[in-house]
Short mmCIF file of C-alpha atoms in Angstrom, two decimals:
data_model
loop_
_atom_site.label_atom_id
_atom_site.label_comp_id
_atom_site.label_asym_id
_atom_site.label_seq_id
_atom_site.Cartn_x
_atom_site.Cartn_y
_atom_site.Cartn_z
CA UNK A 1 -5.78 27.99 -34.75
CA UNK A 2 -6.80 27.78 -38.55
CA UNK A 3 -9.86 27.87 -40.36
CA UNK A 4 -9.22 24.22 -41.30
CA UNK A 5 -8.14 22.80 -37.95
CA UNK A 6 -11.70 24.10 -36.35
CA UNK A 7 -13.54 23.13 -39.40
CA UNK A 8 -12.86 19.62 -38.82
CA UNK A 9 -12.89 19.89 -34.95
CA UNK A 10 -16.48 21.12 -35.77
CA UNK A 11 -16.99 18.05 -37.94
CA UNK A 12 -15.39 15.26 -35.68
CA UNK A 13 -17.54 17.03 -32.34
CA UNK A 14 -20.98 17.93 -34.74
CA UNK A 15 -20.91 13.52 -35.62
CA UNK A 16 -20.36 12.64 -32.30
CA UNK A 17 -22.80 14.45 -30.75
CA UNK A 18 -25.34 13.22 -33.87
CA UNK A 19 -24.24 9.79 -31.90
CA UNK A 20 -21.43 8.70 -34.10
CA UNK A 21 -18.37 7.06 -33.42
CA UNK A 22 -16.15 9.40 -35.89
CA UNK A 23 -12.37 8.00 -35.39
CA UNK A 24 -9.44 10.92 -34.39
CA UNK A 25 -7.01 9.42 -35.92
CA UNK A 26 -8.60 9.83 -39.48
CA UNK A 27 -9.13 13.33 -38.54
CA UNK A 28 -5.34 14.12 -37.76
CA UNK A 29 -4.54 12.11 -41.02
CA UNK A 30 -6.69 15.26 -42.56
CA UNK A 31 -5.20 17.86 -40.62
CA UNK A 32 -1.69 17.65 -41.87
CA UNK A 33 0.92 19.58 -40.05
CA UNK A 34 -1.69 20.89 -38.20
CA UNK A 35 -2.69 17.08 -36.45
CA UNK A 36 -1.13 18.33 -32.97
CA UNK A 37 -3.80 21.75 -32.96
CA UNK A 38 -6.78 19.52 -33.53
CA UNK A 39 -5.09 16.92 -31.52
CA UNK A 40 -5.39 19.32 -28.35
CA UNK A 41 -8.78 20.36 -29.84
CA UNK A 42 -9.96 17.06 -29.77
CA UNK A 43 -8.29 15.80 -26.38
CA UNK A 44 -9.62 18.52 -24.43
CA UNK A 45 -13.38 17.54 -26.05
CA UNK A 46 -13.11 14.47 -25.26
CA UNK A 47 -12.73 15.22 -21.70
CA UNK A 48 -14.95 17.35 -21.07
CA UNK A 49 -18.33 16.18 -23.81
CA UNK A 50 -20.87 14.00 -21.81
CA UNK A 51 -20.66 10.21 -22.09
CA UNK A 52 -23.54 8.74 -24.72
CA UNK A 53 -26.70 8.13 -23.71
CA UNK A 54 -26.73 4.56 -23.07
CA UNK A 55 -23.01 2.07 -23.72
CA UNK A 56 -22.48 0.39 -26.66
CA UNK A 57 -23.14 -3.43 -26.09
CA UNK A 58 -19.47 -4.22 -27.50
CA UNK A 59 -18.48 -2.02 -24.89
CA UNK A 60 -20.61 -3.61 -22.50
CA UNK A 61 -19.17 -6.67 -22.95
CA UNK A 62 -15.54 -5.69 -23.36
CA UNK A 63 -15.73 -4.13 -19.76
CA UNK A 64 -17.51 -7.22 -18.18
CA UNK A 65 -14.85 -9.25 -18.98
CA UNK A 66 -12.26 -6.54 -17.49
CA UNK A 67 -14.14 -6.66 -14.57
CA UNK A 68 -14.38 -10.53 -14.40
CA UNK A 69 -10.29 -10.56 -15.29
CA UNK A 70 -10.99 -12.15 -18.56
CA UNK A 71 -9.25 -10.72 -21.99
CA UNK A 72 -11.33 -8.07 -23.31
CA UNK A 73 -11.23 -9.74 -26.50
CA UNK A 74 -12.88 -12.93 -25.53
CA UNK A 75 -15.57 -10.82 -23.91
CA UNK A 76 -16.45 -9.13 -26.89
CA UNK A 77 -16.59 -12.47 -29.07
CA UNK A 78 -18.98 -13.92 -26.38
CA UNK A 79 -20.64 -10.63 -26.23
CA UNK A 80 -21.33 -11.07 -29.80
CA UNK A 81 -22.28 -14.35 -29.32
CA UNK A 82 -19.55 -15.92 -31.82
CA UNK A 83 -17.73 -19.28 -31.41
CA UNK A 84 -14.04 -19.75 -31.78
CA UNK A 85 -14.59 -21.81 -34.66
CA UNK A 86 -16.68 -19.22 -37.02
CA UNK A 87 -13.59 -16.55 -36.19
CA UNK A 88 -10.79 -19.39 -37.43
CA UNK A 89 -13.25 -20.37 -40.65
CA UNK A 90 -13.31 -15.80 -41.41
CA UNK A 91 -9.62 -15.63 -41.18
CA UNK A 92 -8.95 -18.62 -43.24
CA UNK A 93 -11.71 -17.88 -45.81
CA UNK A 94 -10.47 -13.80 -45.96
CA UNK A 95 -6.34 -14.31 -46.23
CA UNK A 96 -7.38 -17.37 -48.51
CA UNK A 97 -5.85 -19.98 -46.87
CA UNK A 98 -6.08 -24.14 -47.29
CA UNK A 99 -9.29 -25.45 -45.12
CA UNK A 100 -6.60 -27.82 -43.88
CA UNK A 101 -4.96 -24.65 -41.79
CA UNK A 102 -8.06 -23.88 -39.78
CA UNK A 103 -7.08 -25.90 -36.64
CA UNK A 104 -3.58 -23.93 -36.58
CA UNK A 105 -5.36 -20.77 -37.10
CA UNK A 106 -7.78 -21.33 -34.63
CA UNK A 107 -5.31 -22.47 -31.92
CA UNK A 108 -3.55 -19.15 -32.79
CA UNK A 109 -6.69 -17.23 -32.57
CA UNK A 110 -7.37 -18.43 -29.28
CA UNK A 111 -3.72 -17.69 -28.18
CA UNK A 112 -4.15 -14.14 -29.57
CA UNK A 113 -7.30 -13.50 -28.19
CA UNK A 114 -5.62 -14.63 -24.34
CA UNK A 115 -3.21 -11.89 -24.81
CA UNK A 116 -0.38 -14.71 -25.19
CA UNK A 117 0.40 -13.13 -28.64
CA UNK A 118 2.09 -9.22 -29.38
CA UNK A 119 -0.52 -8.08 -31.50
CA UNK A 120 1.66 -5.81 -32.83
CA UNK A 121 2.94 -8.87 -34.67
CA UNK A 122 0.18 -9.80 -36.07
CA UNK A 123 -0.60 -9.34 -39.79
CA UNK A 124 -3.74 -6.18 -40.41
CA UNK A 125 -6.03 -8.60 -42.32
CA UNK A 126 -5.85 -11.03 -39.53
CA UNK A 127 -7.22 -8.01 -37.43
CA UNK A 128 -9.19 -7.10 -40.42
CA UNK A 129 -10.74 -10.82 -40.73
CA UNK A 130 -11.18 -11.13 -36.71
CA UNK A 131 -13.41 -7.61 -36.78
CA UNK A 132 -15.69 -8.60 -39.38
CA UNK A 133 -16.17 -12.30 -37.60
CA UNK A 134 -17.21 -10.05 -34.22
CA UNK A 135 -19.15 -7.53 -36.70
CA UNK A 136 -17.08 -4.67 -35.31
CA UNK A 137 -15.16 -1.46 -36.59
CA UNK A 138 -11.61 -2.94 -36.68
CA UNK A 139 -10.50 -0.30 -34.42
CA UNK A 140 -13.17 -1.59 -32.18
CA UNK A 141 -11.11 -4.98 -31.54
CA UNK A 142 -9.85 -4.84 -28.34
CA UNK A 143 -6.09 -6.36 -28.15
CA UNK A 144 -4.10 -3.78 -26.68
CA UNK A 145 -4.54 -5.38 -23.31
CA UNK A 146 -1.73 -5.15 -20.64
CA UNK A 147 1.35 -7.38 -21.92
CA UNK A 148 2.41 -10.49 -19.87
CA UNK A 149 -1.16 -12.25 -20.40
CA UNK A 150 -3.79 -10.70 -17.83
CA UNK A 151 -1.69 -10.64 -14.74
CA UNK A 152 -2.10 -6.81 -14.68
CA UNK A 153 -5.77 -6.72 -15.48
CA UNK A 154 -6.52 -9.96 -12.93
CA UNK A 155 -4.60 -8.65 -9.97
CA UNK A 156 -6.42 -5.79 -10.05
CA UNK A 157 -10.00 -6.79 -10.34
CA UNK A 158 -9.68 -9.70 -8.45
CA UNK A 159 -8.29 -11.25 -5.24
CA UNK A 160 -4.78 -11.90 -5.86
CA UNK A 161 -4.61 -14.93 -3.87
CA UNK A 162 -7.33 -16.33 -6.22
CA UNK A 163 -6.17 -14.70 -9.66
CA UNK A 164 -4.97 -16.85 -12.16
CA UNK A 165 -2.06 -15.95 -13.90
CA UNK A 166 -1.29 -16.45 -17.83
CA UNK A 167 0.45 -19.78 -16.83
CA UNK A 168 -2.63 -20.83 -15.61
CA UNK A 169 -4.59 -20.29 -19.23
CA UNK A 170 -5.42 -23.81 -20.25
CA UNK A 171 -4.39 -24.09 -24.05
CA UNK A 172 -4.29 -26.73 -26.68
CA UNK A 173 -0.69 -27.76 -26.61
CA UNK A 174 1.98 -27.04 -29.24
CA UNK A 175 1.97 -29.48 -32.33
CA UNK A 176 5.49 -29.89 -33.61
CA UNK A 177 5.99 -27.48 -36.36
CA UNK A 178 5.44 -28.41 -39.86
CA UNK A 179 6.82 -25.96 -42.82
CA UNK A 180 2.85 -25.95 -44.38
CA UNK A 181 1.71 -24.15 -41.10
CA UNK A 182 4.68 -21.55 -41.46
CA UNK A 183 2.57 -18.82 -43.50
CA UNK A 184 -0.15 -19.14 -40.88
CA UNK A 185 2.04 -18.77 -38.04
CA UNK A 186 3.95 -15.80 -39.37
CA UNK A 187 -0.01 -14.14 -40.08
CA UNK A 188 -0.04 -14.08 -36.03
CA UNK A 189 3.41 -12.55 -35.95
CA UNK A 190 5.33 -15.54 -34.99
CA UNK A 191 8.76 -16.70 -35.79
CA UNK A 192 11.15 -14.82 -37.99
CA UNK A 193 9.60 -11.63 -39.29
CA UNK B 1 -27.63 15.18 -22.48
CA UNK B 2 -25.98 17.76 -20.92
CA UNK B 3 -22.59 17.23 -19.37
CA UNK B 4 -23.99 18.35 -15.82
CA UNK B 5 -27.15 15.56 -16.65
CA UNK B 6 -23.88 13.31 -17.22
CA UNK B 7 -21.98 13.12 -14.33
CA UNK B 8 -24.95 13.23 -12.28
CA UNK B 9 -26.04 9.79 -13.61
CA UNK B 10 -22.65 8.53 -13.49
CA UNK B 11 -22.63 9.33 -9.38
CA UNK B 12 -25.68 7.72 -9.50
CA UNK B 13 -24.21 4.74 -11.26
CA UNK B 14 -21.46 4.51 -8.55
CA UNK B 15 -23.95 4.31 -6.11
CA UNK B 16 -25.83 1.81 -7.21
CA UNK B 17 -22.46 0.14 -7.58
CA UNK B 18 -22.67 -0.52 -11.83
CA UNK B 19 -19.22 0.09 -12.58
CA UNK B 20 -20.08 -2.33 -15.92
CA UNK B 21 -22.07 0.23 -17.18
CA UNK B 22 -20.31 3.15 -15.78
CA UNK B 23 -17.01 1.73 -17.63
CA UNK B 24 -18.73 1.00 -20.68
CA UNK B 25 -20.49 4.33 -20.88
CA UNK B 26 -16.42 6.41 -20.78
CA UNK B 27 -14.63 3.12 -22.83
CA UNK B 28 -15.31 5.33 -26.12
CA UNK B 29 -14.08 8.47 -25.02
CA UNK B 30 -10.99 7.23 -23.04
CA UNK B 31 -10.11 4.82 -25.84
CA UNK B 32 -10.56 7.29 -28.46
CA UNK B 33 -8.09 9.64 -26.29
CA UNK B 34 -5.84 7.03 -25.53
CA UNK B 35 -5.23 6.15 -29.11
CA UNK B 36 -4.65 9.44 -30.33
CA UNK B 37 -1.97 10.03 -27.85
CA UNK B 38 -0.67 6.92 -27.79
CA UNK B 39 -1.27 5.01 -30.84
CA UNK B 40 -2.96 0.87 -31.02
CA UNK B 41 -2.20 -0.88 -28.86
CA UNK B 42 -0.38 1.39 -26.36
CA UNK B 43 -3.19 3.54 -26.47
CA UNK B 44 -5.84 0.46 -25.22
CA UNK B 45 -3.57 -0.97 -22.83
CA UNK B 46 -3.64 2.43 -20.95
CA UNK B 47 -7.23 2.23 -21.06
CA UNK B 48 -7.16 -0.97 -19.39
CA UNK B 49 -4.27 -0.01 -16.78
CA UNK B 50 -6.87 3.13 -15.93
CA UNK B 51 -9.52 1.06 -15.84
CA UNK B 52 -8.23 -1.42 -13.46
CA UNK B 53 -6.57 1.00 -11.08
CA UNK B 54 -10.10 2.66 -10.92
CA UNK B 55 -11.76 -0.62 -10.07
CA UNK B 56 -9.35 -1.66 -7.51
CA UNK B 57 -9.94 2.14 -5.96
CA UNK B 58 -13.70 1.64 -6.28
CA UNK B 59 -13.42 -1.86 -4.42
CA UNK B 60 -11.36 -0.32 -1.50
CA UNK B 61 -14.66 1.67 -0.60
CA UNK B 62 -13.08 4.72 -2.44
CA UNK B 63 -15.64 7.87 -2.99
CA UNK B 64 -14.75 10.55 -5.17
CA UNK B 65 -16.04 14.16 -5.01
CA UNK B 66 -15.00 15.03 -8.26
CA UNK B 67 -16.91 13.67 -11.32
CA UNK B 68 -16.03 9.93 -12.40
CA UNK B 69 -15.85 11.29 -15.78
CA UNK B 70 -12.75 13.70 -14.73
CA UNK B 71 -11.26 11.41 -12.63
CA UNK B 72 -10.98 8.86 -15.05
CA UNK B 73 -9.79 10.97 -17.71
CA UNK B 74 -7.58 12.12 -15.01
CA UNK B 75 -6.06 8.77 -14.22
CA UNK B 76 -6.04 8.54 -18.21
CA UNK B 77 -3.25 10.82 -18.34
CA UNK B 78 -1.42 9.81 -15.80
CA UNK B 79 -1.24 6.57 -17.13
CA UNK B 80 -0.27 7.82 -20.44
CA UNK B 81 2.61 9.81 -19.55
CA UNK B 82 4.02 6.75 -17.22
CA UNK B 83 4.03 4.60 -20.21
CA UNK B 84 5.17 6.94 -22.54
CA UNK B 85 8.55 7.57 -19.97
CA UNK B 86 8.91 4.30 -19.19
CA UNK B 87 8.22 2.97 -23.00
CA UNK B 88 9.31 6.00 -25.31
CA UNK B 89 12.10 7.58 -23.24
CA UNK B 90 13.64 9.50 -26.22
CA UNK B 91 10.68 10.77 -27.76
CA UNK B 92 8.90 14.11 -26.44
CA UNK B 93 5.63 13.77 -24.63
CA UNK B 94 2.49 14.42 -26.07
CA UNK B 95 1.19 17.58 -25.68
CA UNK B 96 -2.14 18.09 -23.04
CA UNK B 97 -0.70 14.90 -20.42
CA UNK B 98 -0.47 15.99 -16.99
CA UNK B 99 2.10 16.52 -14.77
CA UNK B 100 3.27 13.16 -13.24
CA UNK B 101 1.30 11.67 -10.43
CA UNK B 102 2.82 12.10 -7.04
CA UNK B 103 1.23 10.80 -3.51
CA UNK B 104 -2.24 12.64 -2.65
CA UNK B 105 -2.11 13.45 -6.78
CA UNK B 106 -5.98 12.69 -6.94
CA UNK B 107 -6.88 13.92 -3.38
CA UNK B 108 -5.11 17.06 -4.90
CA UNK B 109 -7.28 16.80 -7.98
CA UNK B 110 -10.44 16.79 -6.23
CA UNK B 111 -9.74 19.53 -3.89
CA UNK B 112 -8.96 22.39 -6.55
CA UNK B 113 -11.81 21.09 -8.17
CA UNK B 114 -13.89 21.34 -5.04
CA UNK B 115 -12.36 24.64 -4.67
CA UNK B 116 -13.02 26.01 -8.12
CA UNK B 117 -16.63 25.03 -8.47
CA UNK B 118 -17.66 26.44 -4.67
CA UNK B 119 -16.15 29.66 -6.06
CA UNK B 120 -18.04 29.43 -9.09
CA UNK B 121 -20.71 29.64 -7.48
CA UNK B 122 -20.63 32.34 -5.48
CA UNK B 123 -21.49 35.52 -5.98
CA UNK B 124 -19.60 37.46 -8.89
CA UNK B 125 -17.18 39.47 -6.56
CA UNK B 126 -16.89 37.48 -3.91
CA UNK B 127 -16.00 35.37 -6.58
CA UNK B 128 -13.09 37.23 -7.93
CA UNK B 129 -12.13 37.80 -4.48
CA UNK B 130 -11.75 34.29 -3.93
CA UNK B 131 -9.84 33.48 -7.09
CA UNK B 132 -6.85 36.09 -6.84
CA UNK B 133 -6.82 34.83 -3.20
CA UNK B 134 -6.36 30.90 -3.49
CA UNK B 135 -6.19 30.46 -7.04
CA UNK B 136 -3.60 33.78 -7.78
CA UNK B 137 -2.25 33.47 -3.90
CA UNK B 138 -2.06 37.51 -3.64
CA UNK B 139 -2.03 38.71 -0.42
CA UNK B 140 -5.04 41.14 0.82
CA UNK B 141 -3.51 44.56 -0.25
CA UNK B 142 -2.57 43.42 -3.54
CA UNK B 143 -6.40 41.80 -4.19
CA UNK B 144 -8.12 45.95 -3.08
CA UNK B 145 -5.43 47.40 -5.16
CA UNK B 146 -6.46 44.76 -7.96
CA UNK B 147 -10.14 45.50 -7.65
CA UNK B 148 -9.83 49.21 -6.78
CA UNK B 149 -12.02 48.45 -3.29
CA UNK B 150 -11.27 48.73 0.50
CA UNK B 151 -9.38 46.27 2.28
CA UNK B 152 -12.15 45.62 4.67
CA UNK B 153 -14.82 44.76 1.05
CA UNK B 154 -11.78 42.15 0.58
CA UNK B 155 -11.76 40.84 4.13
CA UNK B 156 -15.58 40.39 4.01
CA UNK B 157 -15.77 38.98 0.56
CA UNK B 158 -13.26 36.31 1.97
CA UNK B 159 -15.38 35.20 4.36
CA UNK B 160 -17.95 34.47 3.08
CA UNK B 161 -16.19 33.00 0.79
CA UNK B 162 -14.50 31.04 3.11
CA UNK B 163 -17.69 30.34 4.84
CA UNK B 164 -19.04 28.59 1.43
CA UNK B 165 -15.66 26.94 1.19
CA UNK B 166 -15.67 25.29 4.19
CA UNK B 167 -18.87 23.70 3.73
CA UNK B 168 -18.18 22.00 0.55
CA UNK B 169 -14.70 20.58 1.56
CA UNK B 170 -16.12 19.52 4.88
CA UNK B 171 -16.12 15.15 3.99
#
């Protein structure tokens, strides 16, 4: 193990004991060809370092609505106390879009933030836009959810006989599609890439 | 807060039945694990598969004698290394995932832990003892040729070792 690779292990654990939330990824990005020592460095920490002192109240929420079998994503924007429609006017204001697109992009939001959209799709300054709305680290937005909607999620935390499935998310329907709304849909990864 | 101070409030959580908190108070570390290994999103959708499956064990009445914070961390990389077979056949696994899960996997889990700490904790030869004995598997002979003592030290260390054992695996 180098010099370098536990120099930054010492940094990454020193901040997080401090109570910091320093991100491993930007750490292997330092480490070079050396990312998969300080990867098992850092895995093997992670394990094994006590949890914090009291949860984060993002995290609070985003597990409340796990446990309710509810997107993780809506539970942090409620957690935050933020409406649909002041995420929709942050991502038209930040990717500088016509006021006249907010209604798409907030139909999209809400289709996103069901897990009805691959978020791998979905443009970075969309993400970028949607973490500053919540007032959140951008890796702190959670849309890695299980694919398929919630089923997974729902049938697990809930009584199956009872748990509603993603056909069963009530949505604003579809408005036919119109060549000025294009750009906007594209943003959340939809149509031709 | 130490570790030990750690798991001893998160048994205390599961008690009380507050897996919200519980959850919330592991989300960082699992996620932050996840992601390295597995990259956004795969990374957070394993979170959430472990997550669930640990809910759905919790609400069967499950009780586990190993720490939460292992056993989720546990389940973490079990749930990585399905989804990285099932997603990322070519590619080589990450380094540190465990061996697949098989039937009795956690059961399995608990017990070596189980095992390890009650030898931990006794005293420093009967200790050894106990280790080349369930941890090594040598037989009796090869454990006083090992230490340089009497067979009969051996067989005397392993029971009270034994003794010890028994009590903490007792459910």
């Amino acid at each position: 193990m180098s010099d370098a690779v536990m120099t930054l292990f010492e940094e990454f654990a020193s901040r997080r004991a401090r109570g910091e939330r320093p991100d491993p990824v930007d750490y292997l990005a330092r480490a070079g060809a050396r990312a998969a020592d300080l990867a098992t460095l850092i895995d093997r920490y992670l394990q094994e370092a006590p949890a914090p002192e009291a949860p984060a109240p993002e995290d609070v929420a985003v597990v409340g609505a796990l446990l309710e079998g509810e997107p993780a994503l809506l539970g942090l924007r409620r957690g935050r106390g933020v409406r649909v429609d002041a995420v929709a006017a942050r991502i038209v204001e930040a990717l500088g879009l016509d006021e006249g697109r907010a209604t798409r992009v907030k139909r999209l939001y809400q289709r996103l933030e069901a897990g009805l959209l691959d978020p791998r799709r979905v443009d970075r300054r969309v993400l970028s836009a949607v973490a500053a709305a919540l007032g959140v680290a951008e890796r702190d937005v959670p849309l890695g959810g299980p694919r398929g909607a919630r089923e997974v999620v729902v049938a697990f935390a809930r009584d199956p006989a009872s748990a509603p499935s993603a056909r069963d998310v009530e949505l604003p329907p579809e408005p036919p599609p119109e060549e000025a709304d294009a750009e906007v849909d594209r943003l959340f990864g939809l149509g031709a890439p | 807060m130490t570790v030990e101070e750690s798991d001893a409030r998160d048994a205390r959580l599961l008690a009380e039945g507050d897996l919200g908190t519980l959850f919330a108070l592991h989300l960082p570390a699992l996620r932050d694990r996840a992601r390295m290994r597995m990259g956004w999103p795969d990374g957070d959708e394993a979170v959430q598969r472990t997550l669930a499956r640990l809910v759905a064990e919790l609400a069967r009445a499950r009780r586990y004698r190993a720490p939460f914070r292992v056993v989720a961390h546990q389940v973490l990389g079990w749930t990585m290394r399905a989804m990285w077979t099932e997603r990322r056949p070519e590619e080589p696994l990450p380094p540190g995932l465990p061996a697949p899960e098989t039937d009795g996997s956690i059961d399995a889990l608990e017990t070596r832990l189980t095992v390890e700490a009650a030898i931990a904790r006794l005293a420093p030869r009967d200790a050894e003892v106990m280790r080349l004995r369930v941890m090594e598997g040598l037989e009796i002979v090869e454990i006083a040729e090992r230490l340089g003592v009497k067979r009969n030290a051996v067989d005397q260390a392993l029971y009270r070792g034994r003794a010890v054992l028994r009590r903490e695996l007792e459910p």
